[in-house]
Short mmCIF file of C-alpha atoms and ligand atoms in Angstrom, two decimals:
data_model
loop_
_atom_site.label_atom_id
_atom_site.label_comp_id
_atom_site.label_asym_id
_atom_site.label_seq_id
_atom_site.Cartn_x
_atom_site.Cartn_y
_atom_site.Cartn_z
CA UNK A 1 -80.66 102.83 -117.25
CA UNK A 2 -79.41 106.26 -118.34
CA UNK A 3 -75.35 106.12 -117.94
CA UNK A 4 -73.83 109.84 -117.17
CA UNK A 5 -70.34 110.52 -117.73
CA UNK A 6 -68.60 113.34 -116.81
CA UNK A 7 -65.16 112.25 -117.47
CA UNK A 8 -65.01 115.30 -119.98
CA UNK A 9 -65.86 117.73 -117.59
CA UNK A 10 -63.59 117.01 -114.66
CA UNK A 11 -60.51 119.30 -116.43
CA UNK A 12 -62.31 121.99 -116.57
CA UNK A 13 -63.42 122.06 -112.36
CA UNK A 14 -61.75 122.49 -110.06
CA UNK A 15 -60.73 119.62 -107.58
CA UNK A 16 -61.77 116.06 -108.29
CA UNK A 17 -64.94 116.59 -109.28
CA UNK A 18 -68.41 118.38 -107.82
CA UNK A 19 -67.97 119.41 -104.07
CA UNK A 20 -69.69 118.51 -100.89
CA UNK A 21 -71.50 121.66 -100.58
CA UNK A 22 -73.52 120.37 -104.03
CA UNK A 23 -73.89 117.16 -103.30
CA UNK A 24 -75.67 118.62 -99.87
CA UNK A 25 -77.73 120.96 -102.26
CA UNK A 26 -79.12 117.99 -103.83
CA UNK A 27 -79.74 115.48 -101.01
CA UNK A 28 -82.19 118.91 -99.74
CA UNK A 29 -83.54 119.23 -102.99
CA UNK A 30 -84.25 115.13 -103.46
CA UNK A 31 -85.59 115.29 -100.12
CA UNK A 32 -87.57 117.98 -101.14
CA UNK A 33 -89.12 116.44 -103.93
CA UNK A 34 -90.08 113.16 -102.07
CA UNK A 35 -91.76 115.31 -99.17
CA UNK A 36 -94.50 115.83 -101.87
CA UNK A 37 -94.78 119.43 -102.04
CA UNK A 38 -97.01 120.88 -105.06
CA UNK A 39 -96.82 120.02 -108.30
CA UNK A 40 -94.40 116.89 -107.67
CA UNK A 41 -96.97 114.45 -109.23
CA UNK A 42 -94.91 113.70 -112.12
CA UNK A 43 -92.35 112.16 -109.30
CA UNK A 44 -94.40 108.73 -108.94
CA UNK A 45 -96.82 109.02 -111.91
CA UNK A 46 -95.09 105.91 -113.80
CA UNK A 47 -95.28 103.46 -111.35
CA UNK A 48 -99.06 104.81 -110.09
CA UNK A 49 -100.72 104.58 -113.56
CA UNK A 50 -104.37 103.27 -113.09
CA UNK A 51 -104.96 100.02 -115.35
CA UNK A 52 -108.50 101.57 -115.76
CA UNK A 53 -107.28 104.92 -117.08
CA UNK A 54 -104.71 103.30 -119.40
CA UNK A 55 -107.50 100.83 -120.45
CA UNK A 56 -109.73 103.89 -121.39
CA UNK A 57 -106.96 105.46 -123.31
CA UNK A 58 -106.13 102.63 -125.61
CA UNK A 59 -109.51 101.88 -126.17
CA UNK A 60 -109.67 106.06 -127.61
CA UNK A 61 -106.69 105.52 -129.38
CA UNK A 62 -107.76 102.26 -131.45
CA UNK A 63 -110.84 104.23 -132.23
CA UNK A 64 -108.74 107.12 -133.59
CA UNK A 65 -106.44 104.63 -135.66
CA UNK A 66 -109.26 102.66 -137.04
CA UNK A 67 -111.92 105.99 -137.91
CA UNK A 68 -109.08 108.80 -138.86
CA UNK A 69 -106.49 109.64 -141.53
CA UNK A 70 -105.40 112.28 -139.41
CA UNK A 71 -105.32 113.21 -135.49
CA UNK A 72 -104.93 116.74 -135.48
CA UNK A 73 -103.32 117.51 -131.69
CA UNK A 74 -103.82 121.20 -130.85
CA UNK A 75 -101.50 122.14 -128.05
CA UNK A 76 -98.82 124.30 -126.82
CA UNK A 77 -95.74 124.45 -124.77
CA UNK A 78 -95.80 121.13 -122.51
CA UNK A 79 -99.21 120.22 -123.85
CA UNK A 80 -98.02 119.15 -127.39
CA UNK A 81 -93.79 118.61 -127.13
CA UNK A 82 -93.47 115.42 -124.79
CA UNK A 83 -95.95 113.69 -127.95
CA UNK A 84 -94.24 115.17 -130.51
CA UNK A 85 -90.98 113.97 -129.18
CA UNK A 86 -91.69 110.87 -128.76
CA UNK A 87 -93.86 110.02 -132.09
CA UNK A 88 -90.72 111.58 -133.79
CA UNK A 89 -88.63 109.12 -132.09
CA UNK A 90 -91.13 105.88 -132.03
CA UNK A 91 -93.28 106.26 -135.12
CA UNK A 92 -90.55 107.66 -136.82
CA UNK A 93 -90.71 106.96 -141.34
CA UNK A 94 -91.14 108.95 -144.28
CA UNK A 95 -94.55 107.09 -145.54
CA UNK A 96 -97.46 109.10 -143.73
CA UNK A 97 -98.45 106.76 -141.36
CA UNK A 98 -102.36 106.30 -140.64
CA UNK A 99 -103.53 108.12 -138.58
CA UNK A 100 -100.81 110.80 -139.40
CA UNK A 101 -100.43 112.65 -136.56
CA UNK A 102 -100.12 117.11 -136.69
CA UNK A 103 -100.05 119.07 -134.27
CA UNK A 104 -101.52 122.87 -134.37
CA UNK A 105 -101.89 125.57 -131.80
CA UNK A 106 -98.55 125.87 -131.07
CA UNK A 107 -98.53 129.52 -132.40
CA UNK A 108 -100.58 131.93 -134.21
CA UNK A 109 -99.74 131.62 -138.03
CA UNK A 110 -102.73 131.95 -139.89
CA UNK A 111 -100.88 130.70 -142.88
CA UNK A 112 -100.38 127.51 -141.65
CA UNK A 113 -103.85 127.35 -140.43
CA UNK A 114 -105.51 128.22 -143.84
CA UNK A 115 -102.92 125.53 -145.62
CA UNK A 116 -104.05 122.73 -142.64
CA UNK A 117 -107.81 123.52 -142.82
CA UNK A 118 -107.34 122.90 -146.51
CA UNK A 119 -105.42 119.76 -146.40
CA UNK A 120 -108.27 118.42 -143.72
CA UNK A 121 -110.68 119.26 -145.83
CA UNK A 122 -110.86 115.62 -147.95
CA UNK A 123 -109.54 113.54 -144.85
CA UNK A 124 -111.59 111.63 -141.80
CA UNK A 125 -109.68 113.64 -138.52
CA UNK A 126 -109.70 113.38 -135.35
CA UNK A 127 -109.28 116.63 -132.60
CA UNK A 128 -107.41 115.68 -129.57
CA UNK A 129 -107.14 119.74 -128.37
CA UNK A 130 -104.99 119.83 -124.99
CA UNK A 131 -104.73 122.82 -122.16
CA UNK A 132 -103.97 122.49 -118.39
CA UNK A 133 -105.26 125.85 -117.80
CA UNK A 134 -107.72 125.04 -120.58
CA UNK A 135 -107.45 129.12 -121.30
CA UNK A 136 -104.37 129.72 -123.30
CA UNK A 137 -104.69 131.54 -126.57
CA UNK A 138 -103.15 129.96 -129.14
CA UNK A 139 -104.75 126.30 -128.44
CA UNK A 140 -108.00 127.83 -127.84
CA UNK A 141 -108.24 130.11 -131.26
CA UNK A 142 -106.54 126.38 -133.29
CA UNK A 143 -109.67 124.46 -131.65
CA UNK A 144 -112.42 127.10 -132.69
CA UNK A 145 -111.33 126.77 -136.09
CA UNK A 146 -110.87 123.03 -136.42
CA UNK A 147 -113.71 122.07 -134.49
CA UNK A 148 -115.68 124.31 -137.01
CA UNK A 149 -114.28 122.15 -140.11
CA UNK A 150 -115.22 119.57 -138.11
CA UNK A 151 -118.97 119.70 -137.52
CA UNK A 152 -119.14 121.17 -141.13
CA UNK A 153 -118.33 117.30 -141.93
CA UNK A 154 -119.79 115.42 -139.30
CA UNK A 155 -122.60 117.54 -137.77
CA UNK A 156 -124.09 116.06 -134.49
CA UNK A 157 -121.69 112.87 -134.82
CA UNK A 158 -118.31 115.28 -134.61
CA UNK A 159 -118.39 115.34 -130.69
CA UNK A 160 -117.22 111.75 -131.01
CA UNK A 161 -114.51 113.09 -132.79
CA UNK A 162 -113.12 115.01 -130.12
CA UNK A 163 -111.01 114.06 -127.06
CA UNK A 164 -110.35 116.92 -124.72
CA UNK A 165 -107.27 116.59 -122.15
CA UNK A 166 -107.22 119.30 -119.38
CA UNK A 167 -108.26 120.28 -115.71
CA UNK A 168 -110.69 118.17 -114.09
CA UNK A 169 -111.80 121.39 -111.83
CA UNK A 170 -111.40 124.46 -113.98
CA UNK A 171 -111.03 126.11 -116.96
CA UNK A 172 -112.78 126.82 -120.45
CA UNK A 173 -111.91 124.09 -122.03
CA UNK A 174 -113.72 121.83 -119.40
CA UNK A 175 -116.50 124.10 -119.81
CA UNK A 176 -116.39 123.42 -123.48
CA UNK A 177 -115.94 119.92 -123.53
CA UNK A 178 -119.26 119.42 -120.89
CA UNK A 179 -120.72 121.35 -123.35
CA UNK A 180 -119.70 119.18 -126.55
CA UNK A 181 -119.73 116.15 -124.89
CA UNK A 182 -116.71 114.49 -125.54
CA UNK A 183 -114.80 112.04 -124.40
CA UNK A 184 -112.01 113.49 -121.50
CA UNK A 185 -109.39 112.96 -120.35
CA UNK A 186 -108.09 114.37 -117.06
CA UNK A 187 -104.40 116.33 -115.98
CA UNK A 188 -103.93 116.00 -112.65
CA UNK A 189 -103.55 119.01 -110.37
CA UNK A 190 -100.61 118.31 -109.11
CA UNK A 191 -98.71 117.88 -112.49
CA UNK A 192 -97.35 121.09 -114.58
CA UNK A 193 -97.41 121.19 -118.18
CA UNK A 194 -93.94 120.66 -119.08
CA UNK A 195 -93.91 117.42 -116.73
CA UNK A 196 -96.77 116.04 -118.13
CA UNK A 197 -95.54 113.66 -121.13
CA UNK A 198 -96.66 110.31 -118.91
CA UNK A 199 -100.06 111.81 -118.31
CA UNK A 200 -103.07 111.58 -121.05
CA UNK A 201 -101.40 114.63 -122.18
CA UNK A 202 -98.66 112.57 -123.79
CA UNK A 203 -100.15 109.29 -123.48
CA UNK A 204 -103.49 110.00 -125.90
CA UNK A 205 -101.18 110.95 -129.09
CA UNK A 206 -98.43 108.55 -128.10
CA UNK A 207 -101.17 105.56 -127.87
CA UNK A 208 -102.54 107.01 -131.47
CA UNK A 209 -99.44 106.91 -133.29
CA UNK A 210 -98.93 102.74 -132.23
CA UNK A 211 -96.59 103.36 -129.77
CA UNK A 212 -96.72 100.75 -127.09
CA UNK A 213 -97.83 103.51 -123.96
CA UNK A 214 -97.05 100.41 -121.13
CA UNK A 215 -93.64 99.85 -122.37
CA UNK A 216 -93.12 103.94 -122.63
CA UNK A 217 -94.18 103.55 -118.54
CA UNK A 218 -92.67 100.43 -117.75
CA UNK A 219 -89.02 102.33 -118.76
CA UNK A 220 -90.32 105.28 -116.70
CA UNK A 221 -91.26 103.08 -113.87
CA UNK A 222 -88.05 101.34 -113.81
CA UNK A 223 -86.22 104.57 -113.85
CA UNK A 224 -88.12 105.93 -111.06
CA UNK A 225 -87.15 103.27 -108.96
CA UNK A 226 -83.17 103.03 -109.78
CA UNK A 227 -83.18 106.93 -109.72
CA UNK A 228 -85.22 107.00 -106.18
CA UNK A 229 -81.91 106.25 -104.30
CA UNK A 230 -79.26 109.03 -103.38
CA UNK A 231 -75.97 109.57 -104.22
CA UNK A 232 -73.39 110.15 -107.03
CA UNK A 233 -74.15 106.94 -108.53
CA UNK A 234 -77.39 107.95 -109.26
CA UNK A 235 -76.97 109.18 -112.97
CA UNK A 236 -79.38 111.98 -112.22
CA UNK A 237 -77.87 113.54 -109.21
CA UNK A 238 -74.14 113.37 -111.60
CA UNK A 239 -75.92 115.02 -114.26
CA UNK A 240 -77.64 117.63 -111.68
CA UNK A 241 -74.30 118.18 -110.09
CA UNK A 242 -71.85 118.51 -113.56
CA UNK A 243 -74.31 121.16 -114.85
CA UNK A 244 -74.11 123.01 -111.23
CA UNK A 245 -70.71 122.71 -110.79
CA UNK A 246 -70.26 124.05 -114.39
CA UNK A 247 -72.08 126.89 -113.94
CA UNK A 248 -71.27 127.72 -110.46
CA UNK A 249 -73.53 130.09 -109.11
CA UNK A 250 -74.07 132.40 -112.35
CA UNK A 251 -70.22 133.10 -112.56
CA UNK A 252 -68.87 130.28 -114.98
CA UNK A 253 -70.75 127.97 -118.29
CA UNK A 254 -74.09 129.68 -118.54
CA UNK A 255 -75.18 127.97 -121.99
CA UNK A 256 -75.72 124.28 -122.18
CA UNK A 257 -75.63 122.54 -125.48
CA UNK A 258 -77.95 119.51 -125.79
CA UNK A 259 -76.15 117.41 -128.94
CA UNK A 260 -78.61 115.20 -130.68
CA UNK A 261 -76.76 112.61 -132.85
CA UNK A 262 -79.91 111.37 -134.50
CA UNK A 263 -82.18 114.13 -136.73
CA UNK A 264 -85.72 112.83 -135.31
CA UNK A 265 -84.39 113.55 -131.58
CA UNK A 266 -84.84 117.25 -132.79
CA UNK A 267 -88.32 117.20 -130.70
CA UNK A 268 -86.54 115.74 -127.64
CA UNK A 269 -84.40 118.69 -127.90
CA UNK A 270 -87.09 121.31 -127.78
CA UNK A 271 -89.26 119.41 -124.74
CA UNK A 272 -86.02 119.45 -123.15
CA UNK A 273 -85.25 123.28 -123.43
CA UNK A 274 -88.78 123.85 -122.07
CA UNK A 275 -88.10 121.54 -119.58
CA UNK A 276 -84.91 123.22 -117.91
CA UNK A 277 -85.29 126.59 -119.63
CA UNK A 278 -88.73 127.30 -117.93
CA UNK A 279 -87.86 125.35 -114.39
CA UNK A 280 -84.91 127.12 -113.84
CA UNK A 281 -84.35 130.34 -116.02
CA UNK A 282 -85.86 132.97 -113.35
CA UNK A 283 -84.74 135.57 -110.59
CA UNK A 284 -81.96 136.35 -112.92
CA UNK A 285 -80.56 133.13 -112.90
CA UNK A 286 -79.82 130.04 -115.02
CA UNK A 287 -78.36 127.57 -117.47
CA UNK A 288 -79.70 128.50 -120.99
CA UNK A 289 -80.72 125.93 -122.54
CA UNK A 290 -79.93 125.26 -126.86
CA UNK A 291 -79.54 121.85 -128.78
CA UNK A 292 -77.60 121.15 -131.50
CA UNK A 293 -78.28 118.40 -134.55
CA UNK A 294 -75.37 116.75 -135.07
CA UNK A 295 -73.68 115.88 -137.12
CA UNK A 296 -75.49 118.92 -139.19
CA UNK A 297 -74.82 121.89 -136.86
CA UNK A 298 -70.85 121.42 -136.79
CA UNK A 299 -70.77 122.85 -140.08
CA UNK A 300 -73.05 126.01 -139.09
CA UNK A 301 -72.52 126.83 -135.08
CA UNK A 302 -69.56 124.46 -134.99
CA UNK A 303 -67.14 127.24 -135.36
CA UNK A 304 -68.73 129.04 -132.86
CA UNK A 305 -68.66 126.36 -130.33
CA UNK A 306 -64.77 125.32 -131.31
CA UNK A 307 -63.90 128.97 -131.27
CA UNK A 308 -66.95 131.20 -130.03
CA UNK A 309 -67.13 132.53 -126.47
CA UNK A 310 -66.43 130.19 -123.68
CA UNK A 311 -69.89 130.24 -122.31
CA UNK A 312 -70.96 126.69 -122.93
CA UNK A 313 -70.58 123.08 -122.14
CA UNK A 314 -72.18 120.55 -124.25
CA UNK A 315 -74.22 117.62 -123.32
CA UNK A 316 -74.01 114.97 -126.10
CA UNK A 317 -77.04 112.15 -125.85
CA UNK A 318 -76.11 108.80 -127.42
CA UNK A 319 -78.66 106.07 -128.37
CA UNK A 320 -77.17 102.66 -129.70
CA UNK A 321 -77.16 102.18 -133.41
CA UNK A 322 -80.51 100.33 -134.51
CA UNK A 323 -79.44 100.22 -138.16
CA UNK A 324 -76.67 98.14 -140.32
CA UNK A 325 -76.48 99.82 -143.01
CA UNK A 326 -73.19 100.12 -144.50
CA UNK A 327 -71.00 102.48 -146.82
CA UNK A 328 -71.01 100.67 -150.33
CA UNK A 329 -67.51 99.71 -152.05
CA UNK A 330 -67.23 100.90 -155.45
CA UNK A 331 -64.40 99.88 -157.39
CA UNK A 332 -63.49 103.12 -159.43
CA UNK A 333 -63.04 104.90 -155.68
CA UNK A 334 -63.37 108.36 -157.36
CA UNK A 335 -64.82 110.19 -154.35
CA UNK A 336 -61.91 108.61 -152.27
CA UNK A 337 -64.00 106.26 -149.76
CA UNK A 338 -63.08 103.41 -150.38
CA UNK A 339 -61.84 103.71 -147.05
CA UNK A 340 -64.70 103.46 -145.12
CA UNK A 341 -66.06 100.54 -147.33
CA UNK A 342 -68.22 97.71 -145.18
CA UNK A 343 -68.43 100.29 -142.02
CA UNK A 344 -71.23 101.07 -140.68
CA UNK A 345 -73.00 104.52 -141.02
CA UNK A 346 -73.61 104.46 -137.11
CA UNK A 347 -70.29 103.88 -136.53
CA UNK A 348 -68.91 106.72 -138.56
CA UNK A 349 -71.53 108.86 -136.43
CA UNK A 350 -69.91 107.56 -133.32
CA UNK A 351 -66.55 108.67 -134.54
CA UNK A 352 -67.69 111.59 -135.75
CA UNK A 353 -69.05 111.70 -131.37
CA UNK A 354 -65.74 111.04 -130.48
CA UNK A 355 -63.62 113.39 -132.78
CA UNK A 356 -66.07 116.33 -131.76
CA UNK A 357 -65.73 115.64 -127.93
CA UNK A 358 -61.92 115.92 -128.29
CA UNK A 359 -61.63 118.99 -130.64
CA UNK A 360 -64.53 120.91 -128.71
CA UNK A 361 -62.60 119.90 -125.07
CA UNK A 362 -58.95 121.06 -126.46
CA UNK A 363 -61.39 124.20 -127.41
CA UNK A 364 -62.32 124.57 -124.04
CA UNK A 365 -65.72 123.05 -123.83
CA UNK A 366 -66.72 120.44 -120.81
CA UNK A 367 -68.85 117.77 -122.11
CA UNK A 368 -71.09 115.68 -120.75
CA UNK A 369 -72.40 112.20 -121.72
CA UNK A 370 -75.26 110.39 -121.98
CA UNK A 371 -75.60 106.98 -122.98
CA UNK A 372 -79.58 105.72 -123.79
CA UNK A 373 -78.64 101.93 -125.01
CA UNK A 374 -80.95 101.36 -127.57
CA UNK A 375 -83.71 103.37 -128.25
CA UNK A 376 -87.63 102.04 -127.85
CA UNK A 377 -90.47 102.81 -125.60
CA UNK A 378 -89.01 101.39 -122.32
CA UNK A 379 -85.43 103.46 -122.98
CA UNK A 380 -87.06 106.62 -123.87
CA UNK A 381 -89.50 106.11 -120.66
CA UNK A 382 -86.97 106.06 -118.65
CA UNK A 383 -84.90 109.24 -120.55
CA UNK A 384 -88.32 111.23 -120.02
CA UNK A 385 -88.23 110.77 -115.91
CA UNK A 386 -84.31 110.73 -116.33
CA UNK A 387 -84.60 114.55 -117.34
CA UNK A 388 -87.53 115.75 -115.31
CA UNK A 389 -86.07 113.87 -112.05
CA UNK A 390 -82.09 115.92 -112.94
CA UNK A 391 -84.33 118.74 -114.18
CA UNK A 392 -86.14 119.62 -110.86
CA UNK A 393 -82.79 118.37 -108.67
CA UNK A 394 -80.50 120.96 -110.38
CA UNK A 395 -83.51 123.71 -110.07
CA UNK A 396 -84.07 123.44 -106.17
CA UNK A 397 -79.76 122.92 -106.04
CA UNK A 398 -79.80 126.68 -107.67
CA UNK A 399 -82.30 127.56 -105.15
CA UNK A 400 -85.32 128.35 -107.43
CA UNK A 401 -88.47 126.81 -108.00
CA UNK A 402 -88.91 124.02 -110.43
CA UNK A 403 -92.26 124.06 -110.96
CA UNK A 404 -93.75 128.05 -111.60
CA UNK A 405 -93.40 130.04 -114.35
CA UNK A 406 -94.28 133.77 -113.23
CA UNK A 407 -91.99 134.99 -116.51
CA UNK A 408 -94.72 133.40 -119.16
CA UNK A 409 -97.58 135.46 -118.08
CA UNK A 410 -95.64 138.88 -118.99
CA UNK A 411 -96.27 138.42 -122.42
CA UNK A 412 -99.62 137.18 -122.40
CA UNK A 413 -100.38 140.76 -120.42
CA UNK A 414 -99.55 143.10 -123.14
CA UNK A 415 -101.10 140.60 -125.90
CA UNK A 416 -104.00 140.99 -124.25
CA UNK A 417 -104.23 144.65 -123.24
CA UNK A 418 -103.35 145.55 -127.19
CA UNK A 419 -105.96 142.69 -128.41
CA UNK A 420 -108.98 144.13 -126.33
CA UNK A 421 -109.41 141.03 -124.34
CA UNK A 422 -111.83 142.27 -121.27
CA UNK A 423 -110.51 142.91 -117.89
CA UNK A 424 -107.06 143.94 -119.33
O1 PA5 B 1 -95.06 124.10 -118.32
C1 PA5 B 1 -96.09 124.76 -118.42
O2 PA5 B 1 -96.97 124.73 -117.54
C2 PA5 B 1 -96.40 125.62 -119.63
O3 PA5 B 1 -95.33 125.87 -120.43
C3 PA5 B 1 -97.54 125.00 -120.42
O4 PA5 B 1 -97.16 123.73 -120.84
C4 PA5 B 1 -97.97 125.80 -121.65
O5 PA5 B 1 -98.03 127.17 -121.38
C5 PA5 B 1 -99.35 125.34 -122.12
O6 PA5 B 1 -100.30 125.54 -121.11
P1 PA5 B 1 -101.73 124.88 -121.10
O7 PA5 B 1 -101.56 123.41 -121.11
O8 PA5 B 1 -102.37 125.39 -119.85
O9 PA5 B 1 -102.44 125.36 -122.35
#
């Protein structure tokens, strides 16, 4: 299970650690959750997964391996980052693995579109296009285009080619998968986008890239079940409570640093900031959330965080070593490292951890730990439901609503007003 320490955070609050009041906060807001209001799905999803469903979507994603160079997932927001977190992380390898797995429709460049619709040209793909709402723009303009390549090279037989996640009620994309008739795969109601990694959302890419998807839910499952009980000993409730306490009410840390000690948890980082930036950045509150590579960003927004404003804490995640490689001896010594000969890489990361924790805490930054253990399916399972279960405690513990996001639409308003879209 996820360990949480907050030993490096306890200087910098007052009294032993986070008060009564917040630990009352949180027993209302994991009551809360279990009382099964809307949109708390997610909360049980691991250990609820239907054999038949799973069944169905191994049984699409062998297809996919065995008939495409390429699955091509068109999504945005929640419907593409859980996947492309966690193929970073499990599938991870410079050879292009088959099928290689890209994901489009997460924005509007038409270069990149022109550049991918050429490199698809000469390759067997696969479409696995993704929407809840099965209306959002960028997703839907990415699957008009690609779907058009596609039954340019496969005529009638390209509808077998395309899986279709979304709404089993509503939207256009059901409309235009009925239409199609592909195969679909369902997002259920009471499950948001950005908590919706262990649904087909996730799952169908995950599956695709040879990732084993029961493992990924087994670690989920068993986290839901150790994280299910109340208390400061449950690693989500201390992680909930340091990042309250820290930013108490609005008035102290208001930026949280995510520090990713391994480059392909960059993805993690950004389904993360979705995660807590859209749960609980509204009604003119909340923790901002940024990540940091590391050890990379020390020598770019290090100086910043050693020096900068003291608006942040830091939350470093740590997953064991998996690798022994070591740092060669070489007689002549002339770059001077001889004295770090026969160690480990990993272990000069973890001291590189360990130095940064001190320097950034005498620099007046709280950090926060967490510890992984090793990284596979069944560890990252269980980091997914680790983060959505803190996520949606420290929201309701702030008072605001997990689970909307009222602040997205603004956007989409004016887009559509200045594109000509009817009815705005
Ligand atoms: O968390 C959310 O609900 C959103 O951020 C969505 O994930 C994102 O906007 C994509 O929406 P949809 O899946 O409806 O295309």
């Amino acid at each position: 299970m996820i360990k949480t320490d907050i030993s490096g955070v306890l200087p910098f609050l007052p009294g032993a650690g986070p008060d009564s009041e917040l630990e009352k906060k949180l027993e209302a807001a994991h009551k809360r959750l279990e009382a099964g209001g809307e949109f708390t799905g997610w909360l049980h999803l691991p250990s609820r997964a239907g054999a038949a469903e799973l069944k169905r979507l191994q049984d699409a994603a062998a297809k996919i391996r065995e008939d495409s160079d390429v699955l091509l997932v068109i999504g945005i927001g929640g419907s593409y980052l859980g996947a492309k977190a966690a193929t970073d992380l499990l599938a991870p390898g410079f050879d292009k693995p088959k099928p290689e797995l890209i994901y489009a429709g997460n924005g509007l460049s038409g270069a990149r579109a022109s550049r991918l619709l050429d490199y698809l040209k000469d390759k067997d793909f696969s479409i696995n296009v993704i929407s809840k709402s099965g209306t959002t723009t960028e997703p839907a303009v990415a699957f008009r285009i690609f779907k058009g390549l596609l039954e340019e090279k496969y005529g009638a037989a390209a509808a077998g080619r395309v899986y279709a996640t979304t709404d089993a009620e509503r939207g256009a994309l059901l409309r235009l998968s009925s239409e199609l008739g592909c195969e679909r795969f369902v997002i259920p109601p009471d499950v948001g986008g950005r908590y919706s990694v262990l649904t087909p959302v996730g799952l169908l890419p995950i599956a695709a890239a040879g990732v084993d998807i029961n493992a990924l839910l087994k670690g989920a499952a068993e986290a839901e079940a150790a994280l299910s009980v109340g208390g400061m000993d449950n690693p989500a409730w201390l992680y909930a409570a340091a990042r309250q306490a820290l930013y108490d009410g609005g008035r102290g840390r208001k930026i949280e640093l995510l520090g990713l000690w391994e480059p392909e948890f960059r993805f993690l980082g950004e389904w993360w900031k979705q995660l807590f930036g859209e749960s609980e950045g509204k009604e003119g509150k909340g923790i901002f959330p940024a990540s940091l590579e590391l050890t990379a960003d020390l020598h770019s927004l290090g100086q910043y965080v050693q020096e900068g404003e003291r608006l942040l804490f830091e939350t470093f995640l740590w997953a064991e070593p998996a690798s022994a490689l070591r740092v060669p001896f070489d007689p002549r010594d002339a770059d001077g490292l001889n004295y770090l000969a026969g160690m480990s890489i990993d272990r000069v990361n973890r001291t590189a951890l360990e130095a940064t924790k001190e320097a950034h805490m005498s620099g007046g930054v709280p950090v926060i730990e967490l510890s992984m253990g090793e990284l596979n399916a069944e560890s990252l399972g269980a980091l997914l439901y680790f983060f959505e279960m803190s996520c949606a405690l420290s929201a309701y513990a702030s008072g605001v609503d997990p689970f909307d996001q009222p602040g997205v639409e603004a956007y989409k308003r004016n887009m559509f007003r200045l594109l000509g879209k009817p009815g705005f």
